[in-house]
Coordinates of N, CA, C and O in Angstrom, one line a residue:
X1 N 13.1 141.9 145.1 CA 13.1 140.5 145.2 C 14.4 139.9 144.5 O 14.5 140.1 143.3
X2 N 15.4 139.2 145.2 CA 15.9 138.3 144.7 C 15.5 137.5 143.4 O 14.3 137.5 142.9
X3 N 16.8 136.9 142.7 CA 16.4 136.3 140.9 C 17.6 134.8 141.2 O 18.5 135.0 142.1
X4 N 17.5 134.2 140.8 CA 18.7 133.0 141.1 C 19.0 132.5 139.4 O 18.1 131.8 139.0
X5 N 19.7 132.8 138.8 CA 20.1 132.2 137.4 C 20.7 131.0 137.4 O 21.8 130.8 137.9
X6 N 19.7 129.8 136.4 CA 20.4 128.2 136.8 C 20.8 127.9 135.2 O 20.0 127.8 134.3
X7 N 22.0 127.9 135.2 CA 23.3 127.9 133.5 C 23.3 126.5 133.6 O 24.0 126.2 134.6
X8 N 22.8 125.3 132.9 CA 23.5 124.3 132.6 C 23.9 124.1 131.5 O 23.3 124.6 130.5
X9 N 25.0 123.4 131.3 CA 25.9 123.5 129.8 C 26.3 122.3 130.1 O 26.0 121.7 131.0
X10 N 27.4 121.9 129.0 CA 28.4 120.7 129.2 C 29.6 121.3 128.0 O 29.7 122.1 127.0
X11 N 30.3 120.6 128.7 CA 31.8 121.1 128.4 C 32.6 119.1 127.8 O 32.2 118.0 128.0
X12 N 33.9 119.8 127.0 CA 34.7 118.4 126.9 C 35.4 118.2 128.3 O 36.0 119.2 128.8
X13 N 35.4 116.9 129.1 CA 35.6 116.6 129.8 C 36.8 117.0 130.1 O 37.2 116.4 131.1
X14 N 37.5 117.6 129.6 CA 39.6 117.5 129.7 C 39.2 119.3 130.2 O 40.1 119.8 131.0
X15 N 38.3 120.0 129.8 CA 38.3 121.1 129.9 C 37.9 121.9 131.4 O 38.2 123.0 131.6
X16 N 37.4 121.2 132.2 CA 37.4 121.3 133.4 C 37.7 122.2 134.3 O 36.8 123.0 134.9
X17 N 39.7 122.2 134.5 CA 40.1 123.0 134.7 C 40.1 124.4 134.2 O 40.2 125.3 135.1
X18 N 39.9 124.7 132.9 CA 39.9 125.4 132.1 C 38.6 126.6 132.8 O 38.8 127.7 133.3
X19 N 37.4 125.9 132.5 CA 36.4 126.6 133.4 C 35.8 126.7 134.3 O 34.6 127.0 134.3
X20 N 36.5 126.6 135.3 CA 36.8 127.1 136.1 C 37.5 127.9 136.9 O 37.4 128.1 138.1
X21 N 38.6 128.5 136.0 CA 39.2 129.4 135.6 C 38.4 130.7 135.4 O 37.8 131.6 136.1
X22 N 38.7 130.3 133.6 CA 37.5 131.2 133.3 C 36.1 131.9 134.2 O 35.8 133.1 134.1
X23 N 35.7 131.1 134.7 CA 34.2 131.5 135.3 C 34.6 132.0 136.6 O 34.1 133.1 136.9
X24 N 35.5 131.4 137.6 CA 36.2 132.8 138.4 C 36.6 134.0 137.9 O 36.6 135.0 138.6
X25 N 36.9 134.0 136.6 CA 37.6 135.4 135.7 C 35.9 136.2 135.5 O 35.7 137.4 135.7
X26 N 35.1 135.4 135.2 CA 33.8 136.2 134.8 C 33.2 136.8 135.9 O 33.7 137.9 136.3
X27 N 32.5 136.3 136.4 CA 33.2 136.6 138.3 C 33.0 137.9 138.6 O 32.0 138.6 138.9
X28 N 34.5 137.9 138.6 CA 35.2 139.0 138.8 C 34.9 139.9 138.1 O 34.4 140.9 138.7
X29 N 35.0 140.1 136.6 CA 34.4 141.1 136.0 C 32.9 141.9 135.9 O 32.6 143.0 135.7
X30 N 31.9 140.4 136.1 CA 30.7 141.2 136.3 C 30.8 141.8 137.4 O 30.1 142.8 137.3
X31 N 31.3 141.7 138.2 CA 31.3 142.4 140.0 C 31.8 143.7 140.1 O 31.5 144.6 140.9
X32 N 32.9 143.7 139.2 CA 33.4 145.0 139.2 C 32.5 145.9 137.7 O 32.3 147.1 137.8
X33 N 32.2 145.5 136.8 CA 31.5 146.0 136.2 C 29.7 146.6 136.3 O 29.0 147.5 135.8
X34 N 29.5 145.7 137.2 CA 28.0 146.1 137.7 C 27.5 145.8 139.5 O 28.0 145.2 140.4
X35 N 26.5 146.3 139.4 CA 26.3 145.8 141.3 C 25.4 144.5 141.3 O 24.9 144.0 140.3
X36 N 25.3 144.2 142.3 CA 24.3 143.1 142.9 C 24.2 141.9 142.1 O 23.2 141.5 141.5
X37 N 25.5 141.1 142.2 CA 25.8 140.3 142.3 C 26.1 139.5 143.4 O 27.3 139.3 143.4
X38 N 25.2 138.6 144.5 CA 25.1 138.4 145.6 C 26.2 137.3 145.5 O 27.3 137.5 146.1
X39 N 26.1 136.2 145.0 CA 26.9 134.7 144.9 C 27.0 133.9 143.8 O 26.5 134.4 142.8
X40 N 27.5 133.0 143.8 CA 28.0 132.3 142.4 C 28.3 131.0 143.4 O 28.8 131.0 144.5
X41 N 27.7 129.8 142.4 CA 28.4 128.8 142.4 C 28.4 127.6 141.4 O 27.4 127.3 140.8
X42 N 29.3 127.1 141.3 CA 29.9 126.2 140.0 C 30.1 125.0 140.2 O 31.1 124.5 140.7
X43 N 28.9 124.3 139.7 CA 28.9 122.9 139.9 C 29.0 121.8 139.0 O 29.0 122.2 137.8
X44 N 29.1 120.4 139.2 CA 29.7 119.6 138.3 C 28.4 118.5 138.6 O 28.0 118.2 139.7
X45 N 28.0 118.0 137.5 CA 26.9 116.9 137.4 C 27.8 115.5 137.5 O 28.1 114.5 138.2
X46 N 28.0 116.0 136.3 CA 29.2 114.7 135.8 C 30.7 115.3 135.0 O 31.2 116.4 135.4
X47 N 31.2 114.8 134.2 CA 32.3 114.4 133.5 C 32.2 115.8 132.6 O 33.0 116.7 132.9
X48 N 31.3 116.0 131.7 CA 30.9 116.9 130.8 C 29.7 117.9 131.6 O 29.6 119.0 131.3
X49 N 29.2 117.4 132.2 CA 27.6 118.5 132.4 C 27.6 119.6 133.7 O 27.6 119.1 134.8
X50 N 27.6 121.1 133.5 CA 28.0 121.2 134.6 C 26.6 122.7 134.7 O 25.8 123.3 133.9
X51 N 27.0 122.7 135.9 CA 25.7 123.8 136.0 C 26.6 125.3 137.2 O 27.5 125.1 137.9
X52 N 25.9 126.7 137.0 CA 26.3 127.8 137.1 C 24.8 128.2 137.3 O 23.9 128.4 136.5
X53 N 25.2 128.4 139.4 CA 24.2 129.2 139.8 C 24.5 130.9 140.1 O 25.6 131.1 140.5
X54 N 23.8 131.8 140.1 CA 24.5 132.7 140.5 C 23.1 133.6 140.9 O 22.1 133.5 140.2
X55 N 23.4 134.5 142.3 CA 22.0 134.8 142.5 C 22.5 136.5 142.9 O 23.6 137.0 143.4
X56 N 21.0 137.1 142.4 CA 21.1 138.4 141.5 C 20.3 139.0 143.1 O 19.6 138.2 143.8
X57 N 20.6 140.6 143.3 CA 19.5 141.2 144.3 C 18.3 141.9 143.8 O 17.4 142.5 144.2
X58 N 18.9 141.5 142.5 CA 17.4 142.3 142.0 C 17.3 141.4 140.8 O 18.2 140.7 140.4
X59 N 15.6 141.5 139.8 CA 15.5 141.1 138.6 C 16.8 142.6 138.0 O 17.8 142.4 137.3
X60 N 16.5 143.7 138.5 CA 17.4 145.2 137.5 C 18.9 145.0 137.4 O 19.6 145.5 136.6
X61 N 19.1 144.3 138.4 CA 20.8 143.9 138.0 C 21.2 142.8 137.5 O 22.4 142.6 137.2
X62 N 20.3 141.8 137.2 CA 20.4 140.7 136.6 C 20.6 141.6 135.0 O 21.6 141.6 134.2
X63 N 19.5 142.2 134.9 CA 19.1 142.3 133.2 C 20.7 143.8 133.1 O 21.6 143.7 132.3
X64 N 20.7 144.5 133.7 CA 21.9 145.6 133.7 C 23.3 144.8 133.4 O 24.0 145.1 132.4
X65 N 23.9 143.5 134.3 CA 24.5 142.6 133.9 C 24.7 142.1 132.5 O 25.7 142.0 131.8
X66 N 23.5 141.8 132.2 CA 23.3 140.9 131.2 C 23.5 141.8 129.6 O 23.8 141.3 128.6
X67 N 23.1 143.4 129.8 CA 23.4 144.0 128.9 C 25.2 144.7 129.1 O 25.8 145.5 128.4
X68 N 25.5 144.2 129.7 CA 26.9 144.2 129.4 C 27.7 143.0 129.1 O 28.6 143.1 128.2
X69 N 27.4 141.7 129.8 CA 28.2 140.7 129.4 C 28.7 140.4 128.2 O 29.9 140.0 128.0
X70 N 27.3 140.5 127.2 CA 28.3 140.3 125.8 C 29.5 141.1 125.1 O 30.0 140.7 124.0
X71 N 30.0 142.2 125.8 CA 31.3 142.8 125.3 C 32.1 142.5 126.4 O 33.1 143.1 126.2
X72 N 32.2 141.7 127.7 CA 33.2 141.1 128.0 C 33.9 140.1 127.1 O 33.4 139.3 126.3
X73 N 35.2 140.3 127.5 CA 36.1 139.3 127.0 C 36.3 137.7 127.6 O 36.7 136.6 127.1
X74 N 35.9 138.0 128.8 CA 35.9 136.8 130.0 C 34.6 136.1 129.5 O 34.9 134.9 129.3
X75 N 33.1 136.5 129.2 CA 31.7 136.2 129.1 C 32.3 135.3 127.9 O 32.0 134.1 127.8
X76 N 33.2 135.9 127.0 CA 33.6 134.9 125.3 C 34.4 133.4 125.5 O 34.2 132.4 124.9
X77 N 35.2 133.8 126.5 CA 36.6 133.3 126.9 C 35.0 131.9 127.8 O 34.4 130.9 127.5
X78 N 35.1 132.4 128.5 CA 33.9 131.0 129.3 C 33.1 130.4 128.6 O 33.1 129.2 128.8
X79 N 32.4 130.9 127.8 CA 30.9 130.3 127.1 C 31.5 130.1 125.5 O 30.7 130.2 124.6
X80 N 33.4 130.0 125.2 CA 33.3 129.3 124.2 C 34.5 127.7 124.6 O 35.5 127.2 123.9
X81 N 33.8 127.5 125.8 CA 33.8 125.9 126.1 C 32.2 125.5 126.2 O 32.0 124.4 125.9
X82 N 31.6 125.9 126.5 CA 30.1 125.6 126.7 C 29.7 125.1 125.4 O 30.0 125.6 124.3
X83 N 28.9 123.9 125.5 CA 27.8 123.7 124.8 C 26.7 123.3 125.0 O 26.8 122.5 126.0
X84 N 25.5 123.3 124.5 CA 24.1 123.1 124.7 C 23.5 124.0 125.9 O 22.9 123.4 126.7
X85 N 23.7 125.2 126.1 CA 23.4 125.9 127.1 C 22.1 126.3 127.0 O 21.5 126.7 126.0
X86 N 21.4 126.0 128.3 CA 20.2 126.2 128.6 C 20.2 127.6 129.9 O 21.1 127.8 130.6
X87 N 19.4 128.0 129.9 CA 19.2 128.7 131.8 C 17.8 129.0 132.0 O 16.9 129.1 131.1
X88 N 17.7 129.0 133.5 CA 16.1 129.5 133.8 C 16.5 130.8 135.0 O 17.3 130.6 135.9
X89 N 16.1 131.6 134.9 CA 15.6 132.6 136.1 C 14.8 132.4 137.2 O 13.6 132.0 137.0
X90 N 15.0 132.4 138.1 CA 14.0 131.8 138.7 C 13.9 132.9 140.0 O 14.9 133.0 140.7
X91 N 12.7 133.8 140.4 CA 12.3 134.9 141.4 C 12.4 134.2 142.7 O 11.4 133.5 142.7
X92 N 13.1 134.0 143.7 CA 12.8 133.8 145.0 C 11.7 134.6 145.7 O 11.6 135.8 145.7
X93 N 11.0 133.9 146.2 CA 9.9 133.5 146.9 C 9.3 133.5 148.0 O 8.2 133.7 148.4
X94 N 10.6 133.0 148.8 CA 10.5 132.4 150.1 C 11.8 132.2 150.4 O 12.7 131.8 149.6
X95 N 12.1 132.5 151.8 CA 14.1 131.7 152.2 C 13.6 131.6 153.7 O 12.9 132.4 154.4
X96 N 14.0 130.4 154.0 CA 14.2 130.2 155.1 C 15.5 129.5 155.5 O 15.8 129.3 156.7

């Protein structure tokens, strides 16, 4: 079963460009560091608040991901523009 991870954070607004950079660079490196990473997408609420969906093919590569990210360099480099980060997991269910 599919997993969909919902990242919302907020950032200073000048920083923008910045991460989205970054978060193409993370990207990249989870993908080549682990499998089943299906998609990514990087969205903007407002000015500051932005949210990072990214959807896993399994709960086991979410969590295999997730025990590597903290020794990337890109995972530091991205999430030290973030602040107030929240996420939920969420198991897909249903797709039509």
């Amino acid at each position: 079963m599919s997993v969909i991870t919902v990242t919302r954070f907020t950032i200073e607004p000048d920083t923008g460009t910045a991460l989205r950079t970054r978060h193409a660079d993370l990207v990249a490196a989870i993908r080549s560091a682990t499998p089943g990473l299906v998609e990514t997408r990087l969205g903007q609420v407002d000015e500051q608040t932005w949210i990072g969906i990214w959807r896993w093919d399994s709960a086991e590569h979410l969590q295999a991901a997730r025990r590597i990210a903290p020794d990337l360099p890109e995972t530091t480099a991205t999430f030290s523009l973030a602040r107030a980060v929240t996420a939920a997991d969420v198991a897909v269910v249903d797709e039509h």
